[in-house]
Amino acid sequence: MKTVVGQAKSKSFALLFADFKEITKARLAVSVVFSSVAGYFLGADQLSLSAILLLAFGGYCMVGASNAYNQIIERDLDALMNRTANRPIPAGRMTVGAAMAIAIVLTLIGVASLYFLNAKTAMFGAISIFLYTSVYTPLKTKTPLAVFVGAFPGAIPFMLGWVAATNEFGIEPGTLFMIQFFWQFPHFWALGWMLDEDYKKGGFKMLPTGKKDASTALQIIMYTIWMMVISVIPAFGITGDLQLSVPAAILIFIMGGVMLFFALRLYTKRDNGSAKRLMLASVSYITLMQIVYVIDKYIG
């Protein structure tokens, strides 16, 4: 009997943990934490394990809170779409009250953790939650400009790490912000292209023209080019303490060229397969680009 009870408790805990990961979008949160830690490595003169852990923990809490608030607000719309119908709230596995409690606790813990680093880091973290929850989320059913608005909180993590390390905001974290800001447009529009039919079930307006057309594909190309240019600007010595060697800049530009290739392919083919390949290329780009920046700093 004890064995059966123990197995039941273990299964129940596993289900609760799975729902917690879903309500906080764990995979997305981890990728955001990775960006923040990369920014910290770029800004820090001396690495501090305690600071890295605080940044990672606080960052996860802030992203998790934003996603929980988002799923509370969009619970009825999530129920209409295939990709979100099985989320904890629309599937009935979690109450709105429980989700709200998770979101509030994560907000408080996240802000406090980042405040231990410095007040500016906590402020930017809180701003990202506010913009994502109170501006971006309501706009998604109103206008395609929601993606532009959402790019602001989405671009904060890379620069957040620099601010956490230096307690300063200047051209260096501003450049990191701009890199991730422009990257988001080809990434999310490729995702929006793939899931356009499903998004429309929930009334979301994710593509800039509202259609999977040449104009949308052309805008994806233009933002990809801007991303490539801004990603290598530190190699020209005009971004303060944020430096990039010429070999690293060439490598990053080539990686951006891979994204551009898939963006051009989407323009010519305009199919979901091309959009998926662009989306995957964008995920690889942002991760590898940050790794190259960090390696270049420490071996340069």
PDB file of C-alpha atoms in Angstrom:
ATOM      1  CA  MET A   1       0.000   0.000   0.000  1.00  0.00           C
ATOM      2  CA  LYS A   2       2.825   2.403   0.903  1.00  0.00           C
ATOM      3  CA  THR A   3       4.447   1.681  -2.442  1.00  0.00           C
ATOM      4  CA  VAL A   4       1.232   2.493  -4.316  1.00  0.00           C
ATOM      5  CA  VAL A   5       0.765   5.721  -2.339  1.00  0.00           C
ATOM      6  CA  GLY A   6       4.366   6.674  -2.958  1.00  0.00           C
ATOM      7  CA  GLN A   7       4.031   6.064  -6.675  1.00  0.00           C
ATOM      8  CA  ALA A   8       0.827   8.108  -6.776  1.00  0.00           C
ATOM      9  CA  LYS A   9       2.526  11.010  -4.981  1.00  0.00           C
ATOM     10  CA  SER A  10       5.506  10.782  -7.286  1.00  0.00           C
ATOM     11  CA  LYS A  11       3.264  10.830 -10.350  1.00  0.00           C
ATOM     12  CA  SER A  12       1.256  13.737  -8.947  1.00  0.00           C
ATOM     13  CA  PHE A  13       4.429  15.727  -8.285  1.00  0.00           C
ATOM     14  CA  ALA A  14       5.692  14.980 -11.786  1.00  0.00           C
ATOM     15  CA  LEU A  15       2.442  16.282 -13.283  1.00  0.00           C
ATOM     16  CA  LEU A  16       2.559  19.420 -11.142  1.00  0.00           C
ATOM     17  CA  PHE A  17       6.173  20.033 -12.120  1.00  0.00           C
ATOM     18  CA  ALA A  18       5.301  19.520 -15.794  1.00  0.00           C
ATOM     19  CA  ASP A  19       2.504  22.088 -15.500  1.00  0.00           C
ATOM     20  CA  PHE A  20       4.844  24.507 -13.717  1.00  0.00           C
ATOM     21  CA  LYS A  21       7.296  24.196 -16.606  1.00  0.00           C
ATOM     22  CA  GLU A  22       4.450  24.753 -19.056  1.00  0.00           C
ATOM     23  CA  ILE A  23       2.998  27.798 -17.287  1.00  0.00           C
ATOM     24  CA  THR A  24       6.460  29.387 -17.099  1.00  0.00           C
ATOM     25  CA  LYS A  25       7.501  28.170 -20.578  1.00  0.00           C
ATOM     26  CA  ALA A  26      10.664  26.599 -19.198  1.00  0.00           C
ATOM     27  CA  ARG A  27      12.475  26.149 -22.510  1.00  0.00           C
ATOM     28  CA  LEU A  28      11.946  29.788 -23.454  1.00  0.00           C
ATOM     29  CA  ALA A  29      12.910  30.920 -19.959  1.00  0.00           C
ATOM     30  CA  VAL A  30      16.163  28.943 -20.082  1.00  0.00           C
ATOM     31  CA  SER A  31      17.085  30.491 -23.445  1.00  0.00           C
ATOM     32  CA  VAL A  32      16.437  33.948 -21.981  1.00  0.00           C
ATOM     33  CA  VAL A  33      18.600  33.127 -18.968  1.00  0.00           C
ATOM     34  CA  PHE A  34      21.350  32.022 -21.349  1.00  0.00           C
ATOM     35  CA  SER A  35      21.218  35.440 -23.066  1.00  0.00           C
ATOM     36  CA  SER A  36      21.410  37.228 -19.718  1.00  0.00           C
ATOM     37  CA  VAL A  37      24.374  35.174 -18.531  1.00  0.00           C
ATOM     38  CA  ALA A  38      26.145  35.794 -21.853  1.00  0.00           C
ATOM     39  CA  GLY A  39      25.629  39.524 -21.354  1.00  0.00           C
ATOM     40  CA  TYR A  40      27.033  39.214 -17.832  1.00  0.00           C
ATOM     41  CA  PHE A  41      30.170  37.490 -19.111  1.00  0.00           C
ATOM     42  CA  LEU A  42      30.649  40.302 -21.617  1.00  0.00           C
ATOM     43  CA  GLY A  43      30.284  43.050 -19.014  1.00  0.00           C
ATOM     44  CA  ALA A  44      32.096  41.541 -16.039  1.00  0.00           C
ATOM     45  CA  ASP A  45      35.729  42.358 -15.255  1.00  0.00           C
ATOM     46  CA  GLN A  46      35.736  39.560 -12.682  1.00  0.00           C
ATOM     47  CA  LEU A  47      33.258  36.705 -12.687  1.00  0.00           C
ATOM     48  CA  SER A  48      31.200  36.057  -9.568  1.00  0.00           C
ATOM     49  CA  LEU A  49      29.424  32.719  -9.223  1.00  0.00           C
ATOM     50  CA  SER A  50      26.915  34.164  -6.750  1.00  0.00           C
ATOM     51  CA  ALA A  51      26.051  36.976  -9.173  1.00  0.00           C
ATOM     52  CA  ILE A  52      25.631  34.524 -12.050  1.00  0.00           C
ATOM     53  CA  LEU A  53      23.331  32.339  -9.951  1.00  0.00           C
ATOM     54  CA  LEU A  54      21.271  35.338  -8.815  1.00  0.00           C
ATOM     55  CA  LEU A  55      20.975  36.560 -12.396  1.00  0.00           C
ATOM     56  CA  ALA A  56      19.974  33.123 -13.689  1.00  0.00           C
ATOM     57  CA  PHE A  57      17.470  32.493 -10.892  1.00  0.00           C
ATOM     58  CA  GLY A  58      16.002  35.993 -10.963  1.00  0.00           C
ATOM     59  CA  GLY A  59      15.881  35.967 -14.755  1.00  0.00           C
ATOM     60  CA  TYR A  60      14.003  32.670 -14.845  1.00  0.00           C
ATOM     61  CA  CYS A  61      11.512  33.981 -12.291  1.00  0.00           C
ATOM     62  CA  MET A  62      10.873  37.147 -14.283  1.00  0.00           C
ATOM     63  CA  VAL A  63      10.367  35.313 -17.576  1.00  0.00           C
ATOM     64  CA  GLY A  64       8.277  32.656 -15.856  1.00  0.00           C
ATOM     65  CA  ALA A  65       6.090  35.324 -14.280  1.00  0.00           C
ATOM     66  CA  SER A  66       5.582  37.075 -17.625  1.00  0.00           C
ATOM     67  CA  ASN A  67       4.540  33.815 -19.266  1.00  0.00           C
ATOM     68  CA  ALA A  68       2.187  32.928 -16.430  1.00  0.00           C
ATOM     69  CA  TYR A  69       0.461  36.332 -16.605  1.00  0.00           C
ATOM     70  CA  ASN A  70       0.248  35.917 -20.383  1.00  0.00           C
ATOM     71  CA  GLN A  71      -1.446  32.528 -20.105  1.00  0.00           C
ATOM     72  CA  ILE A  72      -3.899  33.867 -17.533  1.00  0.00           C
ATOM     73  CA  ILE A  73      -4.911  36.738 -19.820  1.00  0.00           C
ATOM     74  CA  GLU A  74      -5.099  34.584 -22.955  1.00  0.00           C
ATOM     75  CA  ARG A  75      -6.642  31.467 -21.408  1.00  0.00           C
ATOM     76  CA  ASP A  76      -9.855  31.650 -23.454  1.00  0.00           C
ATOM     77  CA  LEU A  77      -7.971  32.276 -26.688  1.00  0.00           C
ATOM     78  CA  ASP A  78      -5.460  29.516 -25.906  1.00  0.00           C
ATOM     79  CA  ALA A  79      -8.353  27.065 -25.770  1.00  0.00           C
ATOM     80  CA  LEU A  80      -9.132  27.837 -29.421  1.00  0.00           C
ATOM     81  CA  MET A  81      -5.676  27.007 -30.825  1.00  0.00           C
ATOM     82  CA  ASN A  82      -4.126  23.587 -31.335  1.00  0.00           C
ATOM     83  CA  ARG A  83      -0.689  24.645 -30.086  1.00  0.00           C
ATOM     84  CA  THR A  84      -2.004  26.025 -26.788  1.00  0.00           C
ATOM     85  CA  ALA A  85      -5.194  24.081 -26.016  1.00  0.00           C
ATOM     86  CA  ASN A  86      -3.321  21.694 -23.719  1.00  0.00           C
ATOM     87  CA  ARG A  87      -1.770  24.394 -21.582  1.00  0.00           C
ATOM     88  CA  PRO A  88      -2.562  23.988 -17.863  1.00  0.00           C
ATOM     89  CA  ILE A  89      -5.332  26.597 -17.600  1.00  0.00           C
ATOM     90  CA  PRO A  90      -7.402  25.923 -20.759  1.00  0.00           C
ATOM     91  CA  ALA A  91      -6.959  22.174 -20.221  1.00  0.00           C
ATOM     92  CA  GLY A  92      -8.384  22.536 -16.698  1.00  0.00           C
ATOM     93  CA  ARG A  93      -5.324  21.226 -14.858  1.00  0.00           C
ATOM     94  CA  MET A  94      -4.639  24.546 -13.147  1.00  0.00           C
ATOM     95  CA  THR A  95      -6.969  27.223 -11.837  1.00  0.00           C
ATOM     96  CA  VAL A  96      -6.553  30.894 -12.645  1.00  0.00           C
ATOM     97  CA  GLY A  97      -6.008  31.531  -8.940  1.00  0.00           C
ATOM     98  CA  ALA A  98      -3.153  29.035  -8.758  1.00  0.00           C
ATOM     99  CA  ALA A  99      -1.557  30.490 -11.885  1.00  0.00           C
ATOM    100  CA  MET A 100      -1.878  34.010 -10.502  1.00  0.00           C
ATOM    101  CA  ALA A 101      -0.265  32.934  -7.243  1.00  0.00           C
ATOM    102  CA  ILE A 102       2.660  31.452  -9.192  1.00  0.00           C
ATOM    103  CA  ALA A 103       3.004  34.624 -11.267  1.00  0.00           C
ATOM    104  CA  ILE A 104       2.959  36.955  -8.246  1.00  0.00           C
ATOM    105  CA  VAL A 105       5.423  34.868  -6.239  1.00  0.00           C
ATOM    106  CA  LEU A 106       7.798  34.613  -9.200  1.00  0.00           C
ATOM    107  CA  THR A 107       7.552  38.379  -9.755  1.00  0.00           C
ATOM    108  CA  LEU A 108       8.432  39.174  -6.148  1.00  0.00           C
ATOM    109  CA  ILE A 109      11.240  36.635  -5.943  1.00  0.00           C
ATOM    110  CA  GLY A 110      12.586  37.647  -9.338  1.00  0.00           C
ATOM    111  CA  VAL A 111      12.661  41.376  -8.595  1.00  0.00           C
ATOM    112  CA  ALA A 112      14.254  40.730  -5.194  1.00  0.00           C
ATOM    113  CA  SER A 113      16.929  38.440  -6.679  1.00  0.00           C
ATOM    114  CA  LEU A 114      17.847  40.973  -9.359  1.00  0.00           C
ATOM    115  CA  TYR A 115      17.801  43.810  -6.802  1.00  0.00           C
ATOM    116  CA  PHE A 116      20.523  42.006  -4.858  1.00  0.00           C
ATOM    117  CA  LEU A 117      22.675  42.527  -7.959  1.00  0.00           C
ATOM    118  CA  ASN A 118      21.747  46.185  -8.357  1.00  0.00           C
ATOM    119  CA  ALA A 119      18.659  48.368  -8.612  1.00  0.00           C
ATOM    120  CA  LYS A 120      19.022  48.993 -12.362  1.00  0.00           C
ATOM    121  CA  THR A 121      18.893  45.259 -13.120  1.00  0.00           C
ATOM    122  CA  ALA A 122      15.736  44.869 -11.031  1.00  0.00           C
ATOM    123  CA  MET A 123      14.188  47.904 -12.743  1.00  0.00           C
ATOM    124  CA  PHE A 124      14.801  46.560 -16.250  1.00  0.00           C
ATOM    125  CA  GLY A 125      13.478  43.162 -15.196  1.00  0.00           C
ATOM    126  CA  ALA A 126      10.296  44.750 -13.851  1.00  0.00           C
ATOM    127  CA  ILE A 127       9.914  46.856 -17.022  1.00  0.00           C
ATOM    128  CA  SER A 128      10.139  43.712 -19.148  1.00  0.00           C
ATOM    129  CA  ILE A 129       7.295  42.077 -17.183  1.00  0.00           C
ATOM    130  CA  PHE A 130       5.137  45.202 -17.474  1.00  0.00           C
ATOM    131  CA  LEU A 131       5.678  45.625 -21.222  1.00  0.00           C
ATOM    132  CA  TYR A 132       5.159  41.941 -21.994  1.00  0.00           C
ATOM    133  CA  THR A 133       2.051  41.568 -19.859  1.00  0.00           C
ATOM    134  CA  SER A 134       0.329  44.935 -20.025  1.00  0.00           C
ATOM    135  CA  VAL A 135       1.231  46.174 -23.515  1.00  0.00           C
ATOM    136  CA  TYR A 136       2.380  43.341 -25.799  1.00  0.00           C
ATOM    137  CA  THR A 137      -0.164  40.712 -24.722  1.00  0.00           C
ATOM    138  CA  PRO A 138      -3.317  42.870 -25.191  1.00  0.00           C
ATOM    139  CA  LEU A 139      -2.031  44.188 -28.532  1.00  0.00           C
ATOM    140  CA  LYS A 140      -1.617  40.735 -30.087  1.00  0.00           C
ATOM    141  CA  THR A 141      -5.297  40.613 -31.060  1.00  0.00           C
ATOM    142  CA  LYS A 142      -5.401  44.297 -32.069  1.00  0.00           C
ATOM    143  CA  THR A 143      -2.514  44.974 -34.425  1.00  0.00           C
ATOM    144  CA  PRO A 144       0.560  43.383 -36.026  1.00  0.00           C
ATOM    145  CA  LEU A 145       2.552  46.157 -34.308  1.00  0.00           C
ATOM    146  CA  ALA A 146       2.362  43.930 -31.231  1.00  0.00           C
ATOM    147  CA  VAL A 147       5.497  42.180 -32.499  1.00  0.00           C
ATOM    148  CA  PHE A 148       7.323  45.523 -32.540  1.00  0.00           C
ATOM    149  CA  VAL A 149       6.194  46.277 -28.994  1.00  0.00           C
ATOM    150  CA  GLY A 150       7.045  42.757 -27.832  1.00  0.00           C
ATOM    151  CA  ALA A 151      10.550  43.116 -29.233  1.00  0.00           C
ATOM    152  CA  PHE A 152      11.362  45.608 -26.456  1.00  0.00           C
ATOM    153  CA  PRO A 153      10.940  43.255 -23.474  1.00  0.00           C
ATOM    154  CA  GLY A 154      12.330  40.457 -25.629  1.00  0.00           C
ATOM    155  CA  ALA A 155      15.550  42.405 -26.226  1.00  0.00           C
ATOM    156  CA  ILE A 156      16.200  43.211 -22.563  1.00  0.00           C
ATOM    157  CA  PRO A 157      17.836  39.910 -21.441  1.00  0.00           C
ATOM    158  CA  PHE A 158      21.115  40.235 -23.400  1.00  0.00           C
ATOM    159  CA  MET A 159      21.699  43.765 -22.097  1.00  0.00           C
ATOM    160  CA  LEU A 160      20.405  42.848 -18.632  1.00  0.00           C
ATOM    161  CA  GLY A 161      23.466  40.717 -17.993  1.00  0.00           C
ATOM    162  CA  TRP A 162      25.784  43.628 -18.795  1.00  0.00           C
ATOM    163  CA  VAL A 163      23.848  45.917 -16.440  1.00  0.00           C
ATOM    164  CA  ALA A 164      23.963  43.217 -13.754  1.00  0.00           C
ATOM    165  CA  ALA A 165      27.758  43.046 -14.079  1.00  0.00           C
ATOM    166  CA  THR A 166      28.488  46.784 -14.295  1.00  0.00           C
ATOM    167  CA  ASN A 167      25.516  48.589 -12.716  1.00  0.00           C
ATOM    168  CA  GLU A 168      25.694  50.901 -15.731  1.00  0.00           C
ATOM    169  CA  PHE A 169      23.597  51.485 -18.845  1.00  0.00           C
ATOM    170  CA  GLY A 170      25.369  52.971 -21.840  1.00  0.00           C
ATOM    171  CA  ILE A 171      26.296  52.242 -25.428  1.00  0.00           C
ATOM    172  CA  GLU A 172      27.505  48.721 -24.609  1.00  0.00           C
ATOM    173  CA  PRO A 173      24.246  47.271 -23.230  1.00  0.00           C
ATOM    174  CA  GLY A 174      22.394  49.468 -25.707  1.00  0.00           C
ATOM    175  CA  THR A 175      24.184  47.682 -28.549  1.00  0.00           C
ATOM    176  CA  LEU A 176      23.405  44.268 -27.062  1.00  0.00           C
ATOM    177  CA  PHE A 177      19.776  45.376 -26.798  1.00  0.00           C
ATOM    178  CA  MET A 178      19.673  46.408 -30.469  1.00  0.00           C
ATOM    179  CA  ILE A 179      21.167  43.115 -31.671  1.00  0.00           C
ATOM    180  CA  GLN A 180      18.489  41.064 -29.946  1.00  0.00           C
ATOM    181  CA  PHE A 181      15.789  43.611 -30.830  1.00  0.00           C
ATOM    182  CA  PHE A 182      16.296  43.289 -34.589  1.00  0.00           C
ATOM    183  CA  TRP A 183      16.828  39.514 -34.374  1.00  0.00           C
ATOM    184  CA  GLN A 184      13.323  39.025 -33.024  1.00  0.00           C
ATOM    185  CA  PHE A 185      11.529  40.168 -36.179  1.00  0.00           C
ATOM    186  CA  PRO A 186      12.741  37.427 -38.550  1.00  0.00           C
ATOM    187  CA  HIS A 187      12.466  34.915 -35.701  1.00  0.00           C
ATOM    188  CA  PHE A 188       8.881  35.677 -34.687  1.00  0.00           C
ATOM    189  CA  TRP A 189       7.609  36.385 -38.169  1.00  0.00           C
ATOM    190  CA  ALA A 190       8.973  33.026 -39.303  1.00  0.00           C
ATOM    191  CA  LEU A 191       7.153  31.441 -36.369  1.00  0.00           C
ATOM    192  CA  GLY A 192       4.050  33.476 -37.151  1.00  0.00           C
ATOM    193  CA  TRP A 193       4.211  32.319 -40.765  1.00  0.00           C
ATOM    194  CA  MET A 194       4.363  28.657 -39.717  1.00  0.00           C
ATOM    195  CA  LEU A 195       1.488  28.999 -37.266  1.00  0.00           C
ATOM    196  CA  ASP A 196      -0.572  31.610 -39.094  1.00  0.00           C
ATOM    197  CA  GLU A 197      -3.711  29.471 -39.446  1.00  0.00           C
ATOM    198  CA  ASP A 198      -3.611  28.479 -35.778  1.00  0.00           C
ATOM    199  CA  TYR A 199      -2.932  32.039 -34.604  1.00  0.00           C
ATOM    200  CA  LYS A 200      -5.950  33.256 -36.567  1.00  0.00           C
ATOM    201  CA  LYS A 201      -8.175  30.869 -34.589  1.00  0.00           C
ATOM    202  CA  GLY A 202      -7.288  32.895 -31.503  1.00  0.00           C
ATOM    203  CA  GLY A 203      -7.551  36.214 -33.341  1.00  0.00           C
ATOM    204  CA  PHE A 204      -3.828  36.966 -33.118  1.00  0.00           C
ATOM    205  CA  LYS A 205      -2.314  39.328 -35.678  1.00  0.00           C
ATOM    206  CA  MET A 206       1.334  38.249 -35.848  1.00  0.00           C
ATOM    207  CA  LEU A 207       2.413  38.908 -39.450  1.00  0.00           C
ATOM    208  CA  PRO A 208       3.164  42.524 -40.462  1.00  0.00           C
ATOM    209  CA  THR A 209       0.729  42.511 -43.400  1.00  0.00           C
ATOM    210  CA  GLY A 210      -1.625  39.957 -41.885  1.00  0.00           C
ATOM    211  CA  LYS A 211      -0.780  37.623 -44.756  1.00  0.00           C
ATOM    212  CA  LYS A 212       1.879  35.130 -45.795  1.00  0.00           C
ATOM    213  CA  ASP A 213       2.819  37.277 -48.761  1.00  0.00           C
ATOM    214  CA  ALA A 214       5.811  38.846 -50.512  1.00  0.00           C
ATOM    215  CA  SER A 215       5.619  42.004 -48.399  1.00  0.00           C
ATOM    216  CA  THR A 216       5.921  40.043 -45.153  1.00  0.00           C
ATOM    217  CA  ALA A 217       8.834  38.020 -46.559  1.00  0.00           C
ATOM    218  CA  LEU A 218      10.549  41.213 -47.747  1.00  0.00           C
ATOM    219  CA  GLN A 219      10.297  42.769 -44.289  1.00  0.00           C
ATOM    220  CA  ILE A 220      11.835  39.624 -42.833  1.00  0.00           C
ATOM    221  CA  ILE A 221      14.778  40.042 -45.217  1.00  0.00           C
ATOM    222  CA  MET A 222      15.240  43.722 -44.303  1.00  0.00           C
ATOM    223  CA  TYR A 223      15.253  43.087 -40.555  1.00  0.00           C
ATOM    224  CA  THR A 224      17.673  40.199 -41.019  1.00  0.00           C
ATOM    225  CA  ILE A 225      20.080  42.532 -42.831  1.00  0.00           C
ATOM    226  CA  TRP A 226      19.804  45.124 -40.056  1.00  0.00           C
ATOM    227  CA  MET A 227      20.487  42.394 -37.496  1.00  0.00           C
ATOM    228  CA  MET A 228      23.615  41.329 -39.404  1.00  0.00           C
ATOM    229  CA  VAL A 229      24.937  44.894 -39.550  1.00  0.00           C
ATOM    230  CA  ILE A 230      24.326  45.718 -35.897  1.00  0.00           C
ATOM    231  CA  SER A 231      25.796  42.398 -34.740  1.00  0.00           C
ATOM    232  CA  VAL A 232      29.236  43.359 -36.109  1.00  0.00           C
ATOM    233  CA  ILE A 233      29.281  47.072 -35.173  1.00  0.00           C
ATOM    234  CA  PRO A 234      31.464  46.409 -32.070  1.00  0.00           C
ATOM    235  CA  ALA A 235      34.278  45.371 -34.434  1.00  0.00           C
ATOM    236  CA  PHE A 236      34.577  49.038 -35.522  1.00  0.00           C
ATOM    237  CA  GLY A 237      35.569  50.234 -32.041  1.00  0.00           C
ATOM    238  CA  ILE A 238      32.654  52.607 -31.551  1.00  0.00           C
ATOM    239  CA  THR A 239      30.781  50.747 -28.807  1.00  0.00           C
ATOM    240  CA  GLY A 240      32.907  51.550 -25.775  1.00  0.00           C
ATOM    241  CA  ASP A 241      34.049  48.545 -23.775  1.00  0.00           C
ATOM    242  CA  LEU A 242      32.049  46.163 -25.938  1.00  0.00           C
ATOM    243  CA  GLN A 243      34.637  44.910 -28.416  1.00  0.00           C
ATOM    244  CA  LEU A 244      34.673  42.322 -31.171  1.00  0.00           C
ATOM    245  CA  SER A 245      37.672  41.097 -33.141  1.00  0.00           C
ATOM    246  CA  VAL A 246      37.628  41.105 -36.933  1.00  0.00           C
ATOM    247  CA  PRO A 247      37.711  37.265 -37.205  1.00  0.00           C
ATOM    248  CA  ALA A 248      34.794  36.991 -34.759  1.00  0.00           C
ATOM    249  CA  ALA A 249      32.884  39.661 -36.679  1.00  0.00           C
ATOM    250  CA  ILE A 250      33.418  37.807 -39.953  1.00  0.00           C
ATOM    251  CA  LEU A 251      32.199  34.559 -38.373  1.00  0.00           C
ATOM    252  CA  ILE A 252      29.096  36.246 -36.959  1.00  0.00           C
ATOM    253  CA  PHE A 253      28.402  37.934 -40.294  1.00  0.00           C
ATOM    254  CA  ILE A 254      28.613  34.572 -42.062  1.00  0.00           C
ATOM    255  CA  MET A 255      26.185  33.068 -39.528  1.00  0.00           C
ATOM    256  CA  GLY A 256      23.855  35.964 -40.214  1.00  0.00           C
ATOM    257  CA  GLY A 257      24.278  35.239 -43.900  1.00  0.00           C
ATOM    258  CA  VAL A 258      22.894  31.753 -43.282  1.00  0.00           C
ATOM    259  CA  MET A 259      19.780  33.333 -41.790  1.00  0.00           C
ATOM    260  CA  LEU A 260      19.572  35.685 -44.742  1.00  0.00           C
ATOM    261  CA  PHE A 261      19.768  32.729 -47.126  1.00  0.00           C
ATOM    262  CA  PHE A 262      16.737  31.134 -45.471  1.00  0.00           C
ATOM    263  CA  ALA A 263      14.923  34.492 -45.440  1.00  0.00           C
ATOM    264  CA  LEU A 264      15.508  34.824 -49.187  1.00  0.00           C
ATOM    265  CA  ARG A 265      14.347  31.263 -49.652  1.00  0.00           C
ATOM    266  CA  LEU A 266      11.144  32.079 -47.806  1.00  0.00           C
ATOM    267  CA  TYR A 267      10.640  35.045 -50.139  1.00  0.00           C
ATOM    268  CA  THR A 268      10.922  32.837 -53.211  1.00  0.00           C
ATOM    269  CA  LYS A 269       8.996  29.790 -51.946  1.00  0.00           C
ATOM    270  CA  ARG A 270       6.601  31.291 -49.379  1.00  0.00           C
ATOM    271  CA  ASP A 271       5.857  27.968 -47.740  1.00  0.00           C
ATOM    272  CA  ASN A 272       5.774  26.730 -44.153  1.00  0.00           C
ATOM    273  CA  GLY A 273       8.808  24.520 -44.654  1.00  0.00           C
ATOM    274  CA  SER A 274      10.974  27.518 -45.547  1.00  0.00           C
ATOM    275  CA  ALA A 275       9.573  29.454 -42.577  1.00  0.00           C
ATOM    276  CA  LYS A 276      10.435  26.586 -40.243  1.00  0.00           C
ATOM    277  CA  ARG A 277      14.007  26.418 -41.526  1.00  0.00           C
ATOM    278  CA  LEU A 278      14.381  30.169 -41.023  1.00  0.00           C
ATOM    279  CA  MET A 279      13.001  29.923 -37.504  1.00  0.00           C
ATOM    280  CA  LEU A 280      15.447  27.132 -36.614  1.00  0.00           C
ATOM    281  CA  ALA A 281      18.312  29.067 -38.194  1.00  0.00           C
ATOM    282  CA  SER A 282      17.401  32.108 -36.100  1.00  0.00           C
ATOM    283  CA  VAL A 283      17.479  30.080 -32.874  1.00  0.00           C
ATOM    284  CA  SER A 284      20.913  28.733 -33.795  1.00  0.00           C
ATOM    285  CA  TYR A 285      22.119  32.208 -34.736  1.00  0.00           C
ATOM    286  CA  ILE A 286      21.242  33.972 -31.483  1.00  0.00           C
ATOM    287  CA  THR A 287      22.841  31.234 -29.392  1.00  0.00           C
ATOM    288  CA  LEU A 288      26.002  30.864 -31.466  1.00  0.00           C
ATOM    289  CA  MET A 289      26.413  34.625 -31.838  1.00  0.00           C
ATOM    290  CA  GLN A 290      26.385  35.088 -28.072  1.00  0.00           C
ATOM    291  CA  ILE A 291      28.856  32.238 -27.621  1.00  0.00           C
ATOM    292  CA  VAL A 292      31.205  33.792 -30.199  1.00  0.00           C
ATOM    293  CA  TYR A 293      31.010  37.164 -28.430  1.00  0.00           C
ATOM    294  CA  VAL A 294      31.920  35.595 -25.077  1.00  0.00           C
ATOM    295  CA  ILE A 295      34.716  33.394 -26.441  1.00  0.00           C
ATOM    296  CA  ASP A 296      36.147  36.345 -28.379  1.00  0.00           C
ATOM    297  CA  LYS A 297      36.333  38.430 -25.221  1.00  0.00           C
ATOM    298  CA  TYR A 298      38.120  35.822 -23.152  1.00  0.00           C
ATOM    299  CA  ILE A 299      40.607  34.592 -25.745  1.00  0.00           C
ATOM    300  CA  GLY A 300      41.189  37.935 -27.427  1.00  0.00           C
TER     301      GLY A 300
END
